[in-house]
């Protein structure tokens, strides 16, 4: 028997004692970190409330001093965060309603097609004037207008993603929920949200990136004779780009990249690691995405205590009440079956419901006809020559949109599959992609445009580059989500049978990512049309450069307050996008819901 020296026993005992002390103190450190984050958020809310509920500032001067950047960055982050929360709520509500109401499904999806095709600047006059009218004596009116405009640039791809996920839920999971008699709420929280989590998370990332893209247009814009501008990072970058102040552009981009990196590590990385558990597969994956912050939150005694004594009891009470209401409704139906009402009462009830429904429909129809009549009155002011130039611009923008989609798809599909299949690569590439997607192409556009002009190009080519920079991320992030959602057991089967690369792409990868790819292409197409308002009409060095295109028509009409041209150009853009969706994307959606739906 080998006898260890006493010094070794002493060192070993000291190491164990330190480990025990660390084990006792580490949860306390985690609780302090969580408490610090909570206090910082509370202080930010207080400061923001003081500014928002103060009197509106008639004209705000944007300072290009680097000292103003922390305050501007805080305001922009809050606007994008609130717009994202509104987008998430809207996407879940809208997608759920469209997926499970066949009577209005086609109408709602058509409405979604139209809404995503309307540029941000087309929402601007009505949204901003309405918000300022609601809060005429408070700064919150202009702030809410900017938030709603950012919302219109974020929400549509999230709604499409959630709707597509609901339509592609495997049949055996739906049947299991039906067999166990899940309520609507239980089905939502136990099946639908978990199954849609991966796609919703990655589309959330690209939505926030879209919010940064349109931030410059939403924080600083001109509407006729009125100049609306807000202190923020977007207005800082636009002012710097307009004046050609290169140091200010660099300072703004560095600040924005720092915010994006912090957002990736503090928000998206934990959420991606958390959503990985909702992957639909029969075997456990060999590697998982991890996050230090998620580990802190999961092992915090404070959060665990809050959840144990607040969230869990609230959820239990909620589900008990839902179950009780379902049992009471079932008992009422049983009593009604045993004691049926007379035919006269049933007829009278149906007649009252029909009258109320008809009244609501008539009211909506009258409102639509009233708005349409006034819109047609505006359109009568447009000359035939202006109509011809608008149609010419529509054809030019259609060409640029399709070129940008082809160029974007050529690299995003293979890159997205590689990132989704290799977690180690995802840990490196995902933050870089998030940074690249979130940096507004409009901030880099002056450099790109000046380089193209020196090479003999111009805004016609530069607008394609800007559209591609702004919309390629919709395809990339959806393809990544689709590749991550492919079950591990299917990948292992392809390896077991020694599929060639062509066979893997034809039988596994393309069918597996197909629903996500279609969602990405649809939203990228709408995003490209939306980006045309910036890509075809740009201010640099106090000069305005523009090319032939529908986006240029909309931007110029907004600057000059020509609402009749703005309305006509928006209608034409919406009609073109909806026609493309009906002829191309909608049949592909049906194919994704039937042939390429994952199920046993």
Coordinates of C-alpha atoms in Angstrom, one line a residue:
X1 CA 0.0 0.0 0.0
X2 CA 1.4 3.4 -1.0
X3 CA 1.3 6.0 1.7
X4 CA 0.8 9.6 0.5
X5 CA 2.8 12.4 2.2
X6 CA 0.9 14.6 4.8
X7 CA 1.6 17.6 2.6
X8 CA -0.5 16.1 -0.2
X9 CA -3.4 15.4 2.1
X10 CA -3.2 19.0 3.4
X11 CA -3.3 20.4 -0.2
X12 CA -6.2 18.1 -1.2
X13 CA -8.2 19.2 1.9
X14 CA -7.5 22.9 1.2
X15 CA -8.7 22.4 -2.4
X16 CA -11.9 20.7 -1.3
X17 CA -12.5 23.5 1.2
X18 CA -12.1 26.1 -1.5
X19 CA -14.4 24.2 -3.8
X20 CA -17.1 24.1 -1.0
X21 CA -16.7 27.8 -0.4
X22 CA -17.0 28.6 -4.1
X23 CA -20.0 26.3 -4.3
X24 CA -21.7 28.3 -1.5
X25 CA -20.8 31.8 -2.8
X26 CA -21.3 31.3 -6.5
X27 CA -25.1 31.3 -6.4
X28 CA -24.9 34.5 -4.4
X29 CA -22.7 36.1 -7.1
X30 CA -25.2 35.0 -9.7
X31 CA -28.1 36.6 -7.7
X32 CA -26.1 39.9 -7.5
X33 CA -25.6 39.9 -11.3
X34 CA -29.3 39.3 -11.9
X35 CA -30.2 42.0 -9.3
X36 CA -27.8 44.5 -11.0
X37 CA -29.4 43.9 -14.4
X38 CA -32.9 44.4 -12.9
X39 CA -31.8 47.7 -11.2
X40 CA -30.2 49.0 -14.4
X41 CA -33.4 48.2 -16.3
X42 CA -35.5 50.1 -13.7
X43 CA -33.2 53.1 -13.9
X44 CA -33.5 53.1 -17.7
X45 CA -37.3 53.0 -17.6
X46 CA -37.4 56.0 -15.2
X47 CA -35.1 58.1 -17.3
X48 CA -37.1 57.2 -20.5
X49 CA -40.4 58.0 -18.9
X50 CA -39.1 61.5 -18.0
X51 CA -38.2 62.1 -21.6
X52 CA -41.2 60.6 -23.3
X53 CA -43.8 62.3 -21.1
X54 CA -42.1 65.7 -21.3
X55 CA -43.2 68.4 -23.7
X56 CA -42.3 67.9 -27.4
X57 CA -39.2 69.5 -28.7
X58 CA -40.0 71.7 -31.7
X59 CA -36.8 71.0 -33.6
X60 CA -34.0 68.7 -32.4
X61 CA -30.4 69.3 -33.5
X62 CA -28.4 66.1 -33.8
X63 CA -25.0 66.5 -32.3
X64 CA -22.2 64.6 -34.0
X65 CA -20.0 64.6 -30.9
X66 CA -19.0 61.1 -29.7
X67 CA -20.2 62.1 -26.2
X68 CA -23.8 62.0 -27.3
X69 CA -23.6 58.5 -28.6
X70 CA -24.4 56.6 -25.4
X71 CA -27.7 58.6 -24.9
X72 CA -28.6 58.2 -28.6
X73 CA -27.8 54.5 -28.6
X74 CA -30.0 54.0 -25.5
X75 CA -33.0 55.7 -27.2
X76 CA -32.6 53.6 -30.4
X77 CA -32.2 50.3 -28.5
X78 CA -35.4 51.0 -26.5
X79 CA -37.3 51.9 -29.7
X80 CA -36.2 48.7 -31.5
X81 CA -36.9 46.6 -28.4
X82 CA -40.4 47.9 -27.9
X83 CA -41.1 47.5 -31.7
X84 CA -39.8 43.9 -31.5
X85 CA -42.1 43.1 -28.5
X86 CA -45.1 44.5 -30.5
X87 CA -44.0 42.5 -33.5
X88 CA -43.7 39.2 -31.5
X89 CA -47.2 39.6 -30.1
X90 CA -48.7 40.5 -33.5
X91 CA -46.9 37.7 -35.3
X92 CA -48.2 35.0 -32.9
X93 CA -51.7 36.4 -32.8
X94 CA -51.9 36.9 -36.6
X95 CA -50.2 33.7 -37.6
X96 CA -52.4 31.6 -35.1
X97 CA -55.6 33.2 -36.4
X98 CA -54.7 32.7 -40.0
X99 CA -53.6 29.1 -39.6
X100 CA -56.7 27.9 -37.7
X101 CA -59.5 29.9 -39.4
X102 CA -60.0 28.6 -42.9
X103 CA -62.8 31.0 -43.7
X104 CA -60.5 34.0 -43.4
X105 CA -57.1 32.3 -43.9
X106 CA -56.8 33.3 -47.5
X107 CA -57.9 36.9 -46.8
X108 CA -55.4 37.2 -43.9
X109 CA -52.5 35.9 -45.9
X110 CA -53.5 38.2 -48.8
X111 CA -53.5 41.1 -46.2
X112 CA -50.1 40.0 -45.0
X113 CA -48.8 40.0 -48.5
X114 CA -50.1 43.5 -49.1
X115 CA -48.8 44.9 -45.7
X116 CA -45.3 43.5 -46.2
X117 CA -45.1 45.0 -49.6
X118 CA -46.0 48.5 -48.4
X119 CA -42.7 50.5 -47.8
X120 CA -42.0 52.1 -44.4
X121 CA -42.3 55.6 -45.9
X122 CA -45.8 54.8 -47.2
X123 CA -46.9 54.2 -43.6
X124 CA -45.2 57.3 -42.4
X125 CA -47.7 60.1 -43.1
X126 CA -50.7 58.4 -41.6
X127 CA -48.8 56.8 -38.6
X128 CA -46.9 59.9 -37.6
X129 CA -49.8 62.4 -38.0
X130 CA -52.1 60.0 -36.1
X131 CA -49.7 59.6 -33.2
X132 CA -48.9 63.3 -32.9
X133 CA -52.7 64.0 -32.9
X134 CA -53.2 61.4 -30.1
X135 CA -50.4 63.0 -27.9
X136 CA -50.2 66.6 -29.0
X137 CA -48.6 67.9 -25.8
X138 CA -46.1 65.1 -25.1
X139 CA -43.0 63.8 -26.8
X140 CA -44.4 60.3 -26.7
X141 CA -46.5 61.0 -29.8
X142 CA -43.5 61.3 -32.1
X143 CA -41.7 58.4 -30.2
X144 CA -44.7 56.1 -30.7
X145 CA -44.8 57.1 -34.4
X146 CA -41.2 56.0 -34.8
X147 CA -41.7 52.8 -32.9
X148 CA -44.7 51.9 -35.1
X149 CA -42.7 52.6 -38.2
X150 CA -39.9 50.3 -37.0
X151 CA -42.6 47.7 -36.2
X152 CA -43.7 47.8 -39.9
X153 CA -40.2 46.9 -40.9
X154 CA -39.9 44.0 -38.5
X155 CA -43.1 42.1 -38.1
X156 CA -44.0 40.5 -41.4
X157 CA -41.3 37.8 -41.7
X158 CA -42.1 36.8 -38.1
X159 CA -45.8 36.4 -38.9
X160 CA -45.0 34.4 -42.0
X161 CA -42.6 32.2 -40.0
X162 CA -45.1 31.4 -37.2
X163 CA -47.9 30.8 -39.7
X164 CA -45.6 28.5 -41.8
X165 CA -44.5 26.6 -38.7
X166 CA -48.1 26.0 -37.6
X167 CA -49.1 24.7 -41.0
X168 CA -46.1 22.2 -41.0
X169 CA -46.6 20.7 -37.5
X170 CA -46.2 16.9 -37.8
X171 CA -49.5 15.1 -37.9
X172 CA -48.6 12.7 -35.1
X173 CA -48.0 15.6 -32.7
X174 CA -51.3 17.2 -33.5
X175 CA -53.1 13.8 -33.1
X176 CA -51.4 13.4 -29.7
X177 CA -52.6 16.8 -28.5
X178 CA -56.1 15.9 -29.7
X179 CA -56.1 12.5 -27.9
X180 CA -55.0 14.1 -24.6
X181 CA -57.7 16.8 -25.0
X182 CA -55.4 19.7 -24.8
X183 CA -57.1 23.1 -24.5
X184 CA -56.2 25.9 -26.9
X185 CA -53.8 27.4 -24.4
X186 CA -52.2 24.0 -23.6
X187 CA -51.8 23.3 -27.3
X188 CA -50.3 26.7 -27.8
X189 CA -47.7 26.5 -25.0
X190 CA -47.0 22.8 -25.2
X191 CA -47.0 22.2 -28.9
X192 CA -47.3 25.2 -31.3
X193 CA -44.9 27.7 -29.7
X194 CA -42.2 25.0 -29.0
X195 CA -42.4 23.7 -32.5
X196 CA -42.2 27.2 -34.0
X197 CA -39.5 28.3 -31.6
X198 CA -36.4 27.8 -33.7
X199 CA -37.9 29.5 -36.8
X200 CA -39.3 32.3 -34.7
X201 CA -36.0 32.9 -32.9
X202 CA -34.0 33.2 -36.1
X203 CA -36.6 35.3 -37.8
X204 CA -36.6 37.5 -34.7
X205 CA -32.9 38.1 -35.2
X206 CA -33.3 39.1 -38.8
X207 CA -36.3 41.3 -37.8
X208 CA -34.2 43.2 -35.3
X209 CA -31.5 43.5 -38.0
X210 CA -34.3 44.9 -40.3
X211 CA -35.1 47.4 -37.5
X212 CA -31.5 48.6 -37.5
X213 CA -31.7 48.8 -41.3
X214 CA -34.7 51.1 -41.3
X215 CA -33.7 53.0 -38.2
X216 CA -32.2 55.9 -40.1
X217 CA -35.4 56.4 -42.1
X218 CA -37.6 56.1 -38.9
X219 CA -35.6 58.5 -36.7
X220 CA -35.1 61.3 -39.2
X221 CA -37.4 62.1 -42.0
X222 CA -39.2 65.0 -43.8
X223 CA -42.9 65.1 -44.4
X224 CA -43.8 68.0 -46.6
X225 CA -42.8 71.1 -44.8
X226 CA -42.5 69.4 -41.4
X227 CA -39.1 68.0 -40.2
X228 CA -39.5 65.0 -37.8
X229 CA -36.3 63.9 -36.2
X230 CA -35.5 62.1 -33.0
X231 CA -32.3 61.8 -31.0
X232 CA -30.9 58.3 -31.8
X233 CA -28.2 56.3 -33.4
X234 CA -30.1 56.2 -36.7
X235 CA -30.4 60.0 -36.9
X236 CA -26.8 60.3 -35.9
X237 CA -25.6 58.1 -38.7
X238 CA -27.9 59.7 -41.3
X239 CA -26.7 63.2 -40.3
X240 CA -23.1 62.0 -40.5
X241 CA -23.7 60.4 -43.9
X242 CA -25.5 63.5 -45.3
X243 CA -22.7 65.8 -44.2
X244 CA -19.9 63.4 -45.3
X245 CA -18.4 63.4 -41.8
X246 CA -16.3 60.2 -42.0
X247 CA -15.1 60.2 -38.3
X248 CA -18.7 60.5 -37.1
X249 CA -19.7 57.6 -39.3
X250 CA -16.9 55.5 -37.9
X251 CA -17.9 56.4 -34.3
X252 CA -21.5 55.6 -35.0
X253 CA -20.7 52.2 -36.7
X254 CA -18.4 51.3 -33.8
X255 CA -21.1 52.0 -31.3
X256 CA -23.7 50.1 -33.3
X257 CA -21.4 47.1 -33.7
X258 CA -20.7 47.1 -29.9
X259 CA -24.4 47.1 -29.2
X260 CA -25.0 44.3 -31.7
X261 CA -22.2 42.2 -30.2
X262 CA -23.6 42.8 -26.7
X263 CA -27.1 41.9 -27.9
X264 CA -25.9 38.7 -29.4
X265 CA -24.1 37.6 -26.3
X266 CA -26.7 38.8 -23.7
X267 CA -29.9 38.0 -25.6
X268 CA -29.7 35.9 -28.8
X269 CA -27.0 33.4 -27.7
X270 CA -29.0 32.4 -24.5
X271 CA -32.3 32.3 -26.5
X272 CA -30.7 30.1 -29.3
X273 CA -29.3 27.7 -26.6
X274 CA -32.6 27.6 -24.9
X275 CA -34.6 27.0 -28.1
X276 CA -32.3 24.1 -29.1
X277 CA -34.3 21.9 -26.7
X278 CA -37.4 22.2 -28.9
X279 CA -35.8 20.5 -31.8
X280 CA -38.1 17.7 -33.2
X281 CA -36.0 14.5 -33.2
X282 CA -36.0 11.0 -31.8
X283 CA -32.3 10.8 -30.8
X284 CA -30.2 13.4 -28.9
X285 CA -27.9 15.5 -30.9
X286 CA -24.2 15.0 -30.3
X287 CA -23.5 18.7 -29.6
X288 CA -25.6 21.5 -28.2
X289 CA -25.4 25.2 -28.3
X290 CA -24.3 26.6 -24.9
X291 CA -24.5 30.1 -23.3
X292 CA -22.8 31.3 -20.1
X293 CA -25.6 33.8 -19.5
X294 CA -28.2 31.1 -19.8
X295 CA -26.2 29.0 -17.3
X296 CA -26.3 32.0 -14.9
X297 CA -30.0 32.5 -15.3
X298 CA -30.8 28.8 -14.9
X299 CA -28.7 28.4 -11.7
X300 CA -29.7 31.6 -10.0
X301 CA -31.4 31.0 -6.7
X302 CA -33.2 34.3 -6.9
X303 CA -34.8 33.5 -10.3
X304 CA -35.6 30.0 -9.1
X305 CA -37.3 31.4 -6.0
X306 CA -39.3 33.9 -8.1
X307 CA -40.4 31.2 -10.5
X308 CA -41.3 28.9 -7.6
X309 CA -43.5 31.3 -5.7
X310 CA -44.9 33.5 -8.5
X311 CA -44.8 32.1 -12.1
X312 CA -45.5 28.5 -11.3
X313 CA -48.5 29.3 -9.0
X314 CA -49.9 31.7 -11.6
X315 CA -49.5 29.1 -14.4
X316 CA -51.1 26.4 -12.2
X317 CA -54.1 28.7 -11.3
X318 CA -54.5 29.7 -15.0
X319 CA -54.6 26.1 -16.2
X320 CA -57.0 25.1 -13.4
X321 CA -59.4 27.9 -14.5
X322 CA -59.1 26.9 -18.1
X323 CA -59.9 23.3 -17.2
X324 CA -62.8 24.4 -15.0
X325 CA -64.3 26.5 -17.8
X326 CA -64.0 23.6 -20.2
X327 CA -65.8 21.3 -17.8
X328 CA -68.5 23.8 -17.3
X329 CA -68.9 24.3 -21.0
X330 CA -69.1 20.6 -21.5
X331 CA -71.8 20.3 -18.8
X332 CA -73.8 23.1 -20.4
X333 CA -73.7 21.3 -23.7
X334 CA -74.8 18.1 -22.1
X335 CA -77.7 19.8 -20.4
X336 CA -78.6 21.5 -23.7
X337 CA -78.6 18.1 -25.4
X338 CA -80.9 16.6 -22.6
X339 CA -83.2 19.6 -22.6
X340 CA -83.2 21.1 -26.1
X341 CA -84.6 24.5 -26.7
X342 CA -87.5 25.1 -29.0
X343 CA -86.9 25.7 -32.6
X344 CA -88.3 29.3 -32.2
X345 CA -85.6 30.1 -29.6
X346 CA -82.9 28.7 -31.8
X347 CA -84.1 30.6 -34.8
X348 CA -84.4 33.8 -32.8
X349 CA -80.8 33.4 -31.4
X350 CA -79.4 32.7 -34.9
X351 CA -81.3 35.7 -36.3
X352 CA -79.9 38.1 -33.7
X353 CA -76.3 36.8 -34.3
X354 CA -76.8 37.2 -38.1
X355 CA -78.1 40.7 -37.7
X356 CA -75.1 41.7 -35.5
X357 CA -72.7 40.1 -37.9
X358 CA -74.3 41.8 -40.9
X359 CA -74.2 45.2 -39.1
X360 CA -70.5 44.9 -38.5
X361 CA -69.8 43.9 -42.1
X362 CA -71.9 46.7 -43.4
X363 CA -70.0 49.2 -41.2
X364 CA -66.7 47.9 -42.4
X365 CA -67.8 48.0 -46.0
X366 CA -69.0 51.6 -45.7
X367 CA -65.7 52.6 -44.1
X368 CA -63.7 50.9 -46.9
X369 CA -65.8 52.5 -49.6
X370 CA -65.5 56.0 -47.9
X371 CA -61.7 55.6 -47.8
X372 CA -61.6 54.3 -51.4
X373 CA -63.6 57.2 -52.6
X374 CA -61.3 59.8 -51.1
X375 CA -58.3 57.8 -52.4
X376 CA -59.7 57.9 -55.9
X377 CA -60.2 61.6 -55.6
X378 CA -56.5 62.0 -54.8
X379 CA -55.6 59.8 -57.8
X380 CA -57.6 62.0 -60.2
X381 CA -54.9 64.7 -59.6
X382 CA -52.2 62.6 -61.3
X383 CA -51.4 63.3 -65.0
X384 CA -50.9 60.5 -67.5
X385 CA -47.3 61.4 -67.9
X386 CA -46.7 60.9 -64.2
X387 CA -48.5 57.5 -64.4
X388 CA -46.2 56.4 -67.2
X389 CA -43.0 57.4 -65.3
X390 CA -44.3 55.4 -62.3
X391 CA -44.9 52.3 -64.4
X392 CA -41.4 52.6 -65.9
X393 CA -40.0 52.9 -62.4
X394 CA -42.0 49.8 -61.3
X395 CA -40.4 47.7 -64.1
X396 CA -36.9 48.9 -63.2
X397 CA -37.5 48.1 -59.5
X398 CA -38.9 44.6 -60.4
X399 CA -35.7 43.8 -62.3
X400 CA -33.5 44.9 -59.5
X401 CA -35.5 43.0 -56.9
X402 CA -35.1 39.7 -58.8
X403 CA -31.4 40.2 -59.5
X404 CA -30.8 40.8 -55.8
X405 CA -32.7 37.7 -54.8
X406 CA -30.8 35.5 -57.2
X407 CA -27.4 36.9 -56.1
X408 CA -28.4 36.5 -52.4
X409 CA -29.7 33.0 -52.8
X410 CA -26.5 31.9 -54.5
X411 CA -24.4 32.2 -51.3
X412 CA -26.9 32.2 -48.5
X413 CA -28.4 28.7 -49.1
X414 CA -25.1 26.7 -48.9
X415 CA -23.7 29.0 -46.2
X416 CA -26.9 28.6 -44.1
X417 CA -26.9 24.8 -44.4
X418 CA -23.2 24.7 -43.3
X419 CA -23.9 26.9 -40.3
X420 CA -27.0 25.0 -39.3
X421 CA -25.3 21.6 -39.6
X422 CA -22.1 22.4 -37.6
X423 CA -22.6 23.9 -34.1
X424 CA -18.9 24.8 -33.9
X425 CA -19.1 26.8 -37.1
X426 CA -22.4 28.4 -35.8
X427 CA -20.7 29.6 -32.7
X428 CA -18.3 31.6 -34.9
X429 CA -20.4 32.5 -37.9
X430 CA -23.7 33.3 -36.2
X431 CA -22.4 36.4 -34.2
X432 CA -20.6 37.6 -37.4
X433 CA -23.7 37.2 -39.4
X434 CA -25.8 38.9 -36.8
X435 CA -23.3 41.9 -36.8
X436 CA -23.3 42.0 -40.6
X437 CA -27.1 41.8 -40.8
X438 CA -27.6 44.5 -38.2
X439 CA -25.2 47.1 -39.5
X440 CA -27.4 49.3 -41.7
X441 CA -26.3 49.1 -45.3
X442 CA -27.4 52.7 -45.5
X443 CA -24.5 53.6 -43.3
X444 CA -22.0 51.7 -45.6
X445 CA -23.7 52.9 -48.7
X446 CA -21.9 56.2 -49.1
X447 CA -18.6 54.3 -49.3
X448 CA -20.0 51.7 -51.8
X449 CA -21.6 54.4 -53.9
X450 CA -18.5 56.5 -54.1
X451 CA -16.4 53.5 -55.1
X452 CA -19.0 52.5 -57.8
X453 CA -19.0 56.0 -59.2
X454 CA -15.2 56.0 -59.4
X455 CA -15.4 52.6 -61.2
X456 CA -17.9 54.0 -63.7
X457 CA -21.0 52.7 -62.1
X458 CA -23.8 54.6 -60.4
X459 CA -26.9 54.3 -58.3
X460 CA -28.5 51.9 -60.7
X461 CA -25.9 49.2 -59.8
X462 CA -25.5 50.5 -56.3
X463 CA -29.2 50.1 -55.6
X464 CA -28.9 46.4 -56.3
X465 CA -26.0 46.1 -53.9
X466 CA -28.0 47.9 -51.2
X467 CA -31.1 45.7 -51.8
X468 CA -29.0 42.6 -51.5
X469 CA -27.2 43.9 -48.4
X470 CA -30.6 44.6 -46.8
X471 CA -32.5 41.4 -47.7
X472 CA -30.0 38.5 -48.0
X473 CA -30.2 38.0 -44.3
X474 CA -33.8 36.9 -44.5
X475 CA -32.8 33.9 -46.6
X476 CA -29.7 33.1 -44.6
X477 CA -31.3 33.1 -41.2
X478 CA -34.3 31.1 -42.3
X479 CA -32.0 28.5 -44.0
X480 CA -30.0 28.3 -40.8
X481 CA -33.2 27.7 -38.8
X482 CA -34.3 25.0 -41.3
X483 CA -31.0 23.2 -41.2
X484 CA -31.0 23.2 -37.4
X485 CA -34.5 21.9 -37.4
X486 CA -33.7 18.8 -39.5
X487 CA -33.7 15.9 -37.0
X488 CA -30.4 14.4 -36.1
X489 CA -31.6 10.8 -36.7
X490 CA -32.3 11.7 -40.4
X491 CA -28.8 13.1 -40.8
X492 CA -27.4 9.9 -39.2
X493 CA -29.4 7.8 -41.6
X494 CA -27.9 9.7 -44.6
X495 CA -24.4 9.1 -43.2
X496 CA -25.2 5.4 -42.5
X497 CA -26.2 4.8 -46.1
X498 CA -23.2 6.8 -47.4
X499 CA -25.2 9.3 -49.4
X500 CA -23.3 11.3 -51.9
X501 CA -23.4 15.1 -51.5
X502 CA -25.8 15.3 -54.4
X503 CA -28.1 12.7 -52.8
X504 CA -28.0 14.5 -49.4
X505 CA -29.0 17.7 -50.9
X506 CA -31.8 16.1 -53.0
X507 CA -33.3 13.8 -50.4
X508 CA -32.5 15.4 -47.1
X509 CA -31.3 19.0 -47.1
X510 CA -33.5 20.7 -49.7
X511 CA -36.8 18.9 -48.5
X512 CA -35.9 19.6 -44.9
X513 CA -35.2 23.3 -45.3
X514 CA -37.9 23.9 -48.0
X515 CA -40.6 25.4 -45.7
X516 CA -38.1 27.7 -44.1
X517 CA -36.5 28.6 -47.5
X518 CA -39.8 29.7 -48.9
X519 CA -40.5 31.8 -45.9
X520 CA -37.1 33.4 -46.3
X521 CA -37.6 34.1 -50.0
X522 CA -41.1 35.6 -49.5
X523 CA -39.9 37.9 -46.8
X524 CA -36.7 38.7 -48.7
X525 CA -38.7 39.6 -51.7
X526 CA -40.9 41.9 -49.7
X527 CA -37.9 43.3 -48.0
X528 CA -36.2 44.1 -51.3
X529 CA -39.2 46.0 -52.5
X530 CA -39.2 47.9 -49.2
X531 CA -35.5 48.6 -49.3
X532 CA -35.9 50.2 -52.8
X533 CA -37.2 53.4 -51.1
X534 CA -33.7 53.9 -49.7
X535 CA -31.6 52.1 -52.4
X536 CA -33.0 54.3 -55.3
X537 CA -33.1 57.6 -53.5
X538 CA -30.1 58.6 -51.4
X539 CA -28.6 61.7 -49.9
X540 CA -24.9 62.1 -49.7
X541 CA -22.8 65.3 -49.1
X542 CA -26.0 67.4 -48.9
X543 CA -26.9 66.1 -52.4
X544 CA -29.7 63.8 -53.5
X545 CA -28.9 61.0 -55.9
X546 CA -31.7 59.0 -57.4
X547 CA -32.3 56.5 -60.2
X548 CA -35.3 55.3 -62.1
X549 CA -37.4 53.2 -59.8
X550 CA -40.6 52.9 -57.8
X551 CA -38.7 53.4 -54.5
X552 CA -37.3 56.6 -55.8
X553 CA -40.8 57.8 -56.7
X554 CA -42.1 57.0 -53.2
X555 CA -39.2 58.7 -51.4
X556 CA -39.4 61.8 -53.5
X557 CA -43.2 62.0 -53.1
X558 CA -42.7 61.8 -49.3
X559 CA -40.1 64.5 -49.3
X560 CA -42.4 66.8 -51.3
X561 CA -45.6 66.0 -49.6
X562 CA -47.2 64.7 -52.9
X563 CA -49.6 62.3 -51.3
X564 CA -51.4 61.4 -54.5
X565 CA -48.2 60.1 -56.1
X566 CA -47.2 58.3 -52.9
X567 CA -50.6 56.6 -52.8
X568 CA -50.5 55.5 -56.5
X569 CA -46.9 54.2 -56.2
X570 CA -47.7 52.3 -53.1
X571 CA -50.8 50.7 -54.7
X572 CA -48.7 49.6 -57.7
X573 CA -46.0 48.2 -55.5
X574 CA -48.5 46.3 -53.4
X575 CA -50.3 44.9 -56.5
X576 CA -47.0 43.7 -58.0
X577 CA -45.9 42.0 -54.8
X578 CA -49.3 40.3 -54.2
X579 CA -49.4 39.1 -57.9
X580 CA -46.0 37.5 -57.5
X581 CA -47.0 35.9 -54.2
X582 CA -50.1 34.5 -55.8
X583 CA -48.4 33.1 -58.9
X584 CA -45.1 31.9 -57.4
X585 CA -44.9 31.8 -53.6
X586 CA -48.4 30.6 -52.7
X587 CA -48.1 27.4 -54.7
X588 CA -44.7 26.8 -53.2
X589 CA -46.2 27.3 -49.7
X590 CA -48.8 24.7 -50.5
X591 CA -46.1 22.3 -51.6
X592 CA -44.2 22.9 -48.3
X593 CA -47.4 22.1 -46.3
X594 CA -48.1 18.9 -48.1
X595 CA -45.1 17.1 -49.8
X596 CA -42.3 18.5 -47.6
X597 CA -44.1 18.5 -44.2
X598 CA -42.1 16.6 -41.6
X599 CA -44.1 13.7 -40.2
X600 CA -44.4 9.9 -39.8

